[in-house]
PDB file of N, CA and C in Angstrom:
ATOM      1  N   UNK A 280     122.394-106.234 -55.720  1.00 56.00           N
ATOM      2  CA  UNK A 280     122.521-105.894 -57.123  1.00 56.00           C
ATOM      3  C   UNK A 280     121.669-104.674 -57.459  1.00 56.00           C
ATOM      4  N   UNK A 281     120.452-104.606 -56.954  1.00 61.00           N
ATOM      5  CA  UNK A 281     119.569-103.477 -57.240  1.00 61.00           C
ATOM      6  C   UNK A 281     120.110-102.203 -56.589  1.00 61.00           C
ATOM      7  N   UNK A 282     120.659-102.291 -55.404  1.00 66.00           N
ATOM      8  CA  UNK A 282     121.189-101.129 -54.693  1.00 66.00           C
ATOM      9  C   UNK A 282     122.326-100.483 -55.491  1.00 66.00           C
ATOM     10  N   UNK A 283     123.155-101.280 -56.118  1.00 70.00           N
ATOM     11  CA  UNK A 283     124.250-100.729 -56.921  1.00 70.00           C
ATOM     12  C   UNK A 283     123.685 -99.979 -58.124  1.00 70.00           C
ATOM     13  N   UNK A 284     122.686-100.494 -58.771  1.00 87.00           N
ATOM     14  CA  UNK A 284     122.092 -99.839 -59.934  1.00 87.00           C
ATOM     15  C   UNK A 284     121.434 -98.517 -59.541  1.00 87.00           C
ATOM     16  N   UNK A 285     120.773 -98.490 -58.391  1.00 84.00           N
ATOM     17  CA  UNK A 285     120.133 -97.251 -57.921  1.00 84.00           C
ATOM     18  C   UNK A 285     121.204 -96.213 -57.611  1.00 84.00           C
ATOM     19  N   UNK A 286     122.261 -96.638 -56.953  1.00 86.00           N
ATOM     20  CA  UNK A 286     123.340 -95.691 -56.637  1.00 86.00           C
ATOM     21  C   UNK A 286     123.980 -95.131 -57.902  1.00 86.00           C
ATOM     22  N   UNK A 287     124.164 -95.976 -58.897  1.00 90.00           N
ATOM     23  CA  UNK A 287     124.735 -95.514 -60.161  1.00 90.00           C
ATOM     24  C   UNK A 287     123.790 -94.534 -60.848  1.00 90.00           C
ATOM     25  N   UNK A 288     122.502 -94.815 -60.831  1.00 89.00           N
ATOM     26  CA  UNK A 288     121.514 -93.929 -61.459  1.00 89.00           C
ATOM     27  C   UNK A 288     121.462 -92.583 -60.740  1.00 89.00           C
ATOM     28  N   UNK A 289     121.488 -92.623 -59.427  1.00 91.00           N
ATOM     29  CA  UNK A 289     121.460 -91.366 -58.659  1.00 91.00           C
ATOM     30  C   UNK A 289     122.735 -90.563 -58.920  1.00 91.00           C
ATOM     31  N   UNK A 290     123.866 -91.225 -58.943  1.00 93.00           N
ATOM     32  CA  UNK A 290     125.130 -90.538 -59.216  1.00 93.00           C
ATOM     33  C   UNK A 290     125.157 -89.941 -60.610  1.00 93.00           C
ATOM     34  N   UNK A 291     124.703 -90.714 -61.605  1.00 93.00           N
ATOM     35  CA  UNK A 291     124.671 -90.214 -62.978  1.00 93.00           C
ATOM     36  C   UNK A 291     123.700 -89.038 -63.104  1.00 93.00           C
ATOM     37  N   UNK A 292     122.558 -89.141 -62.432  1.00 93.00           N
ATOM     38  CA  UNK A 292     121.591 -88.035 -62.456  1.00 93.00           C
ATOM     39  C   UNK A 292     122.166 -86.776 -61.829  1.00 93.00           C
ATOM     40  N   UNK A 293     122.906 -86.937 -60.751  1.00 96.00           N
ATOM     41  CA  UNK A 293     123.539 -85.788 -60.100  1.00 96.00           C
ATOM     42  C   UNK A 293     124.574 -85.142 -61.021  1.00 96.00           C
ATOM     43  N   UNK A 294     125.338 -85.959 -61.694  1.00 96.00           N
ATOM     44  CA  UNK A 294     126.348 -85.428 -62.611  1.00 96.00           C
ATOM     45  C   UNK A 294     125.684 -84.692 -63.769  1.00 96.00           C
ATOM     46  N   UNK A 295     124.624 -85.241 -64.311  1.00 96.00           N
ATOM     47  CA  UNK A 295     123.915 -84.596 -65.424  1.00 96.00           C
ATOM     48  C   UNK A 295     123.283 -83.285 -64.966  1.00 96.00           C
ATOM     49  N   UNK A 296     122.689 -83.282 -63.765  1.00 97.00           N
ATOM     50  CA  UNK A 296     122.087 -82.060 -63.239  1.00 97.00           C
ATOM     51  C   UNK A 296     123.150 -80.982 -63.021  1.00 97.00           C
ATOM     52  N   UNK A 297     124.294 -81.364 -62.485  1.00 97.00           N
ATOM     53  CA  UNK A 297     125.379 -80.407 -62.260  1.00 97.00           C
ATOM     54  C   UNK A 297     125.910 -79.863 -63.584  1.00 97.00           C
ATOM     55  N   UNK A 298     126.053 -80.732 -64.582  1.00 97.00           N
ATOM     56  CA  UNK A 298     126.534 -80.292 -65.897  1.00 97.00           C
ATOM     57  C   UNK A 298     125.545 -79.309 -66.525  1.00 97.00           C
ATOM     58  N   UNK A 299     124.260 -79.573 -66.389  1.00 96.00           N
ATOM     59  CA  UNK A 299     123.245 -78.655 -66.915  1.00 96.00           C
ATOM     60  C   UNK A 299     123.283 -77.308 -66.210  1.00 96.00           C
ATOM     61  N   UNK A 300     123.453 -77.341 -64.885  1.00 96.00           N
ATOM     62  CA  UNK A 300     123.546 -76.099 -64.125  1.00 96.00           C
ATOM     63  C   UNK A 300     124.763 -75.284 -64.561  1.00 96.00           C
ATOM     64  N   UNK A 301     125.895 -75.939 -64.719  1.00 96.00           N
ATOM     65  CA  UNK A 301     127.117 -75.238 -65.115  1.00 96.00           C
ATOM     66  C   UNK A 301     127.005 -74.671 -66.531  1.00 96.00           C
ATOM     67  N   UNK A 302     126.352 -75.396 -67.427  1.00 96.00           N
ATOM     68  CA  UNK A 302     126.135 -74.893 -68.776  1.00 96.00           C
ATOM     69  C   UNK A 302     125.267 -73.633 -68.749  1.00 96.00           C
ATOM     70  N   UNK A 303     124.180 -73.680 -68.008  1.00 95.00           N
ATOM     71  CA  UNK A 303     123.313 -72.513 -67.881  1.00 95.00           C
ATOM     72  C   UNK A 303     124.032 -71.331 -67.253  1.00 95.00           C
ATOM     73  N   UNK A 304     124.836 -71.596 -66.247  1.00 94.00           N
ATOM     74  CA  UNK A 304     125.593 -70.546 -65.574  1.00 94.00           C
ATOM     75  C   UNK A 304     126.594 -69.914 -66.537  1.00 94.00           C
ATOM     76  N   UNK A 305     127.270 -70.730 -67.342  1.00 93.00           N
ATOM     77  CA  UNK A 305     128.248 -70.217 -68.299  1.00 93.00           C
ATOM     78  C   UNK A 305     127.569 -69.349 -69.357  1.00 93.00           C
ATOM     79  N   UNK A 306     126.418 -69.766 -69.839  1.00 92.00           N
ATOM     80  CA  UNK A 306     125.681 -68.983 -70.838  1.00 92.00           C
ATOM     81  C   UNK A 306     125.246 -67.648 -70.235  1.00 92.00           C
ATOM     82  N   UNK A 307     124.715 -67.688 -69.006  1.00 90.00           N
ATOM     83  CA  UNK A 307     124.283 -66.452 -68.339  1.00 90.00           C
ATOM     84  C   UNK A 307     125.462 -65.526 -68.094  1.00 90.00           C
ATOM     85  N   UNK A 308     126.613 -66.065 -67.706  1.00 89.00           N
ATOM     86  CA  UNK A 308     127.794 -65.244 -67.453  1.00 89.00           C
ATOM     87  C   UNK A 308     128.262 -64.555 -68.743  1.00 89.00           C
ATOM     88  N   UNK A 309     128.198 -65.282 -69.844  1.00 88.00           N
ATOM     89  CA  UNK A 309     128.613 -64.710 -71.130  1.00 88.00           C
ATOM     90  C   UNK A 309     127.679 -63.562 -71.541  1.00 88.00           C
ATOM     91  N   UNK A 310     126.368 -63.762 -71.366  1.00 86.00           N
ATOM     92  CA  UNK A 310     125.411 -62.714 -71.708  1.00 86.00           C
ATOM     93  C   UNK A 310     125.597 -61.503 -70.799  1.00 86.00           C
ATOM     94  N   UNK A 311     125.868 -61.750 -69.536  1.00 85.00           N
ATOM     95  CA  UNK A 311     126.103 -60.659 -68.588  1.00 85.00           C
ATOM     96  C   UNK A 311     127.315 -59.843 -69.020  1.00 85.00           C
ATOM     97  N   UNK A 312     128.369 -60.516 -69.450  1.00 80.00           N
ATOM     98  CA  UNK A 312     129.564 -59.812 -69.901  1.00 80.00           C
ATOM     99  C   UNK A 312     129.288 -58.940 -71.105  1.00 80.00           C
ATOM    100  N   UNK A 313     128.491 -59.431 -72.030  1.00 82.00           N
ATOM    101  CA  UNK A 313     128.142 -58.630 -73.214  1.00 82.00           C
ATOM    102  C   UNK A 313     127.322 -57.412 -72.815  1.00 82.00           C
ATOM    103  N   UNK A 314     126.373 -57.592 -71.890  1.00 81.00           N
ATOM    104  CA  UNK A 314     125.516 -56.497 -71.453  1.00 81.00           C
ATOM    105  C   UNK A 314     126.333 -55.435 -70.730  1.00 81.00           C
ATOM    106  N   UNK A 315     127.251 -55.852 -69.869  1.00 79.00           N
ATOM    107  CA  UNK A 315     128.079 -54.908 -69.130  1.00 79.00           C
ATOM    108  C   UNK A 315     128.980 -54.129 -70.083  1.00 79.00           C
ATOM    109  N   UNK A 316     129.572 -54.808 -71.062  1.00 79.00           N
ATOM    110  CA  UNK A 316     130.442 -54.134 -72.026  1.00 79.00           C
ATOM    111  C   UNK A 316     129.655 -53.117 -72.846  1.00 79.00           C
ATOM    112  N   UNK A 317     128.460 -53.479 -73.256  1.00 81.00           N
ATOM    113  CA  UNK A 317     127.633 -52.561 -74.041  1.00 81.00           C
ATOM    114  C   UNK A 317     127.207 -51.359 -73.203  1.00 81.00           C
ATOM    115  N   UNK A 318     126.818 -51.594 -71.961  1.00 79.00           N
ATOM    116  CA  UNK A 318     126.405 -50.501 -71.088  1.00 79.00           C
ATOM    117  C   UNK A 318     127.575 -49.562 -70.798  1.00 79.00           C
ATOM    118  N   UNK A 319     128.763 -50.133 -70.590  1.00 77.00           N
ATOM    119  CA  UNK A 319     129.940 -49.308 -70.334  1.00 77.00           C
ATOM    120  C   UNK A 319     130.300 -48.470 -71.550  1.00 77.00           C
ATOM    121  N   UNK A 320     130.182 -49.061 -72.725  1.00 78.00           N
ATOM    122  CA  UNK A 320     130.483 -48.332 -73.957  1.00 78.00           C
ATOM    123  C   UNK A 320     129.520 -47.167 -74.150  1.00 78.00           C
ATOM    124  N   UNK A 321     128.244 -47.383 -73.870  1.00 77.00           N
ATOM    125  CA  UNK A 321     127.263 -46.309 -74.011  1.00 77.00           C
ATOM    126  C   UNK A 321     127.478 -45.215 -72.969  1.00 77.00           C
ATOM    127  N   UNK A 322     127.889 -45.612 -71.766  1.00 73.00           N
ATOM    128  CA  UNK A 322     128.062 -44.639 -70.694  1.00 73.00           C
ATOM    129  C   UNK A 322     129.297 -43.771 -70.894  1.00 73.00           C
ATOM    130  N   UNK A 323     130.314 -44.292 -71.559  1.00 74.00           N
ATOM    131  CA  UNK A 323     131.553 -43.533 -71.726  1.00 74.00           C
ATOM    132  C   UNK A 323     131.638 -42.818 -73.066  1.00 74.00           C
ATOM    133  N   UNK A 324     130.619 -42.943 -73.885  1.00 72.00           N
ATOM    134  CA  UNK A 324     130.617 -42.285 -75.187  1.00 72.00           C
ATOM    135  C   UNK A 324     130.498 -40.769 -74.982  1.00 72.00           C
ATOM    136  N   UNK A 325     131.388 -39.967 -75.595  1.00 71.00           N
ATOM    137  CA  UNK A 325     131.271 -38.512 -75.448  1.00 71.00           C
ATOM    138  C   UNK A 325     130.007 -37.997 -76.132  1.00 71.00           C
ATOM    139  N   UNK A 326     129.369 -37.061 -75.489  1.00 68.00           N
ATOM    140  CA  UNK A 326     128.128 -36.500 -76.027  1.00 68.00           C
ATOM    141  C   UNK A 326     128.386 -35.072 -76.512  1.00 68.00           C
ATOM    142  N   UNK A 327     127.854 -34.722 -77.679  1.00 69.00           N
ATOM    143  CA  UNK A 327     127.999 -33.331 -78.118  1.00 69.00           C
ATOM    144  C   UNK A 327     127.124 -32.419 -77.254  1.00 69.00           C
ATOM    145  N   UNK A 328     127.685 -31.321 -76.834  1.00 67.00           N
ATOM    146  CA  UNK A 328     126.969 -30.378 -75.978  1.00 67.00           C
ATOM    147  C   UNK A 328     127.033 -29.001 -76.637  1.00 67.00           C
ATOM    148  N   UNK A 329     125.923 -28.287 -76.600  1.00 67.00           N
ATOM    149  CA  UNK A 329     125.874 -26.942 -77.176  1.00 67.00           C
ATOM    150  C   UNK A 329     125.772 -25.938 -76.042  1.00 67.00           C
ATOM    151  N   UNK A 330     126.663 -24.982 -76.041  1.00 65.00           N
ATOM    152  CA  UNK A 330     126.672 -23.926 -75.035  1.00 65.00           C
ATOM    153  C   UNK A 330     126.389 -22.610 -75.742  1.00 65.00           C
ATOM    154  N   UNK A 331     125.344 -21.925 -75.334  1.00 67.00           N
ATOM    155  CA  UNK A 331     124.971 -20.654 -75.965  1.00 67.00           C
ATOM    156  C   UNK A 331     125.139 -19.549 -74.935  1.00 67.00           C
ATOM    157  N   UNK A 332     126.001 -18.595 -75.256  1.00 69.00           N
ATOM    158  CA  UNK A 332     126.197 -17.423 -74.396  1.00 69.00           C
ATOM    159  C   UNK A 332     125.940 -16.201 -75.273  1.00 69.00           C
ATOM    160  N   UNK A 333     124.817 -15.575 -75.033  1.00 63.00           N
ATOM    161  CA  UNK A 333     124.442 -14.419 -75.860  1.00 63.00           C
ATOM    162  C   UNK A 333     124.257 -14.859 -77.297  1.00 63.00           C
ATOM    163  N   UNK A 334     125.042 -14.269 -78.208  1.00 64.00           N
ATOM    164  CA  UNK A 334     124.967 -14.607 -79.621  1.00 64.00           C
ATOM    165  C   UNK A 334     125.997 -15.662 -80.007  1.00 64.00           C
ATOM    166  N   UNK A 335     126.841 -16.061 -79.081  1.00 65.00           N
ATOM    167  CA  UNK A 335     127.919 -16.992 -79.369  1.00 65.00           C
ATOM    168  C   UNK A 335     127.446 -18.423 -79.059  1.00 65.00           C
ATOM    169  N   UNK A 336     127.534 -19.274 -80.047  1.00 57.00           N
ATOM    170  CA  UNK A 336     127.139 -20.669 -79.865  1.00 57.00           C
ATOM    171  C   UNK A 336     128.385 -21.533 -80.038  1.00 57.00           C
ATOM    172  N   UNK A 337     128.648 -22.359 -79.070  1.00 58.00           N
ATOM    173  CA  UNK A 337     129.832 -23.208 -79.097  1.00 58.00           C
ATOM    174  C   UNK A 337     129.400 -24.659 -78.938  1.00 58.00           C
ATOM    175  N   UNK A 338     129.966 -25.511 -79.764  1.00 57.00           N
ATOM    176  CA  UNK A 338     129.705 -26.940 -79.648  1.00 57.00           C
ATOM    177  C   UNK A 338     131.007 -27.620 -79.232  1.00 57.00           C
ATOM    178  N   UNK A 339     130.898 -28.469 -78.265  1.00 54.00           N
ATOM    179  CA  UNK A 339     132.064 -29.226 -77.829  1.00 54.00           C
ATOM    180  C   UNK A 339     131.620 -30.577 -77.334  1.00 54.00           C
ATOM    181  N   UNK A 340     132.588 -31.463 -77.207  1.00 55.00           N
ATOM    182  CA  UNK A 340     132.278 -32.808 -76.729  1.00 55.00           C
ATOM    183  C   UNK A 340     132.618 -32.890 -75.247  1.00 55.00           C
ATOM    184  N   UNK A 341     131.667 -33.406 -74.517  1.00 54.00           N
ATOM    185  CA  UNK A 341     131.843 -33.537 -73.079  1.00 54.00           C
ATOM    186  C   UNK A 341     132.136 -34.991 -72.755  1.00 54.00           C
ATOM    187  N   UNK A 342     133.185 -35.211 -72.021  1.00 51.00           N
ATOM    188  CA  UNK A 342     133.528 -36.578 -71.609  1.00 51.00           C
ATOM    189  C   UNK A 342     132.901 -36.825 -70.247  1.00 51.00           C
ATOM    190  N   UNK A 343     132.395 -38.021 -70.034  1.00 47.00           N
ATOM    191  CA  UNK A 343     131.735 -38.353 -68.769  1.00 47.00           C
ATOM    192  C   UNK A 343     132.670 -39.068 -67.807  1.00 47.00           C
ATOM    193  N   UNK A 344     133.934 -39.053 -68.076  1.00 46.00           N
ATOM    194  CA  UNK A 344     134.863 -39.744 -67.175  1.00 46.00           C
ATOM    195  C   UNK A 344     135.205 -38.919 -65.985  1.00 46.00           C
TER     196      UNK A 344
END
């Protein structure tokens, strides 16, 4: 009788530990996705560039793609 209760407790503990791990992994994956999207957006944003040749000043947008 005691052996069955111990096995049930160990099994339930394993399930709870696995559920906690998966929850943490899902939260971390979601944060990673947000960080990657934000970094990609910043990296692909066109930057204004000023080119000065003699007295002529030209402003244009440079794409980083």
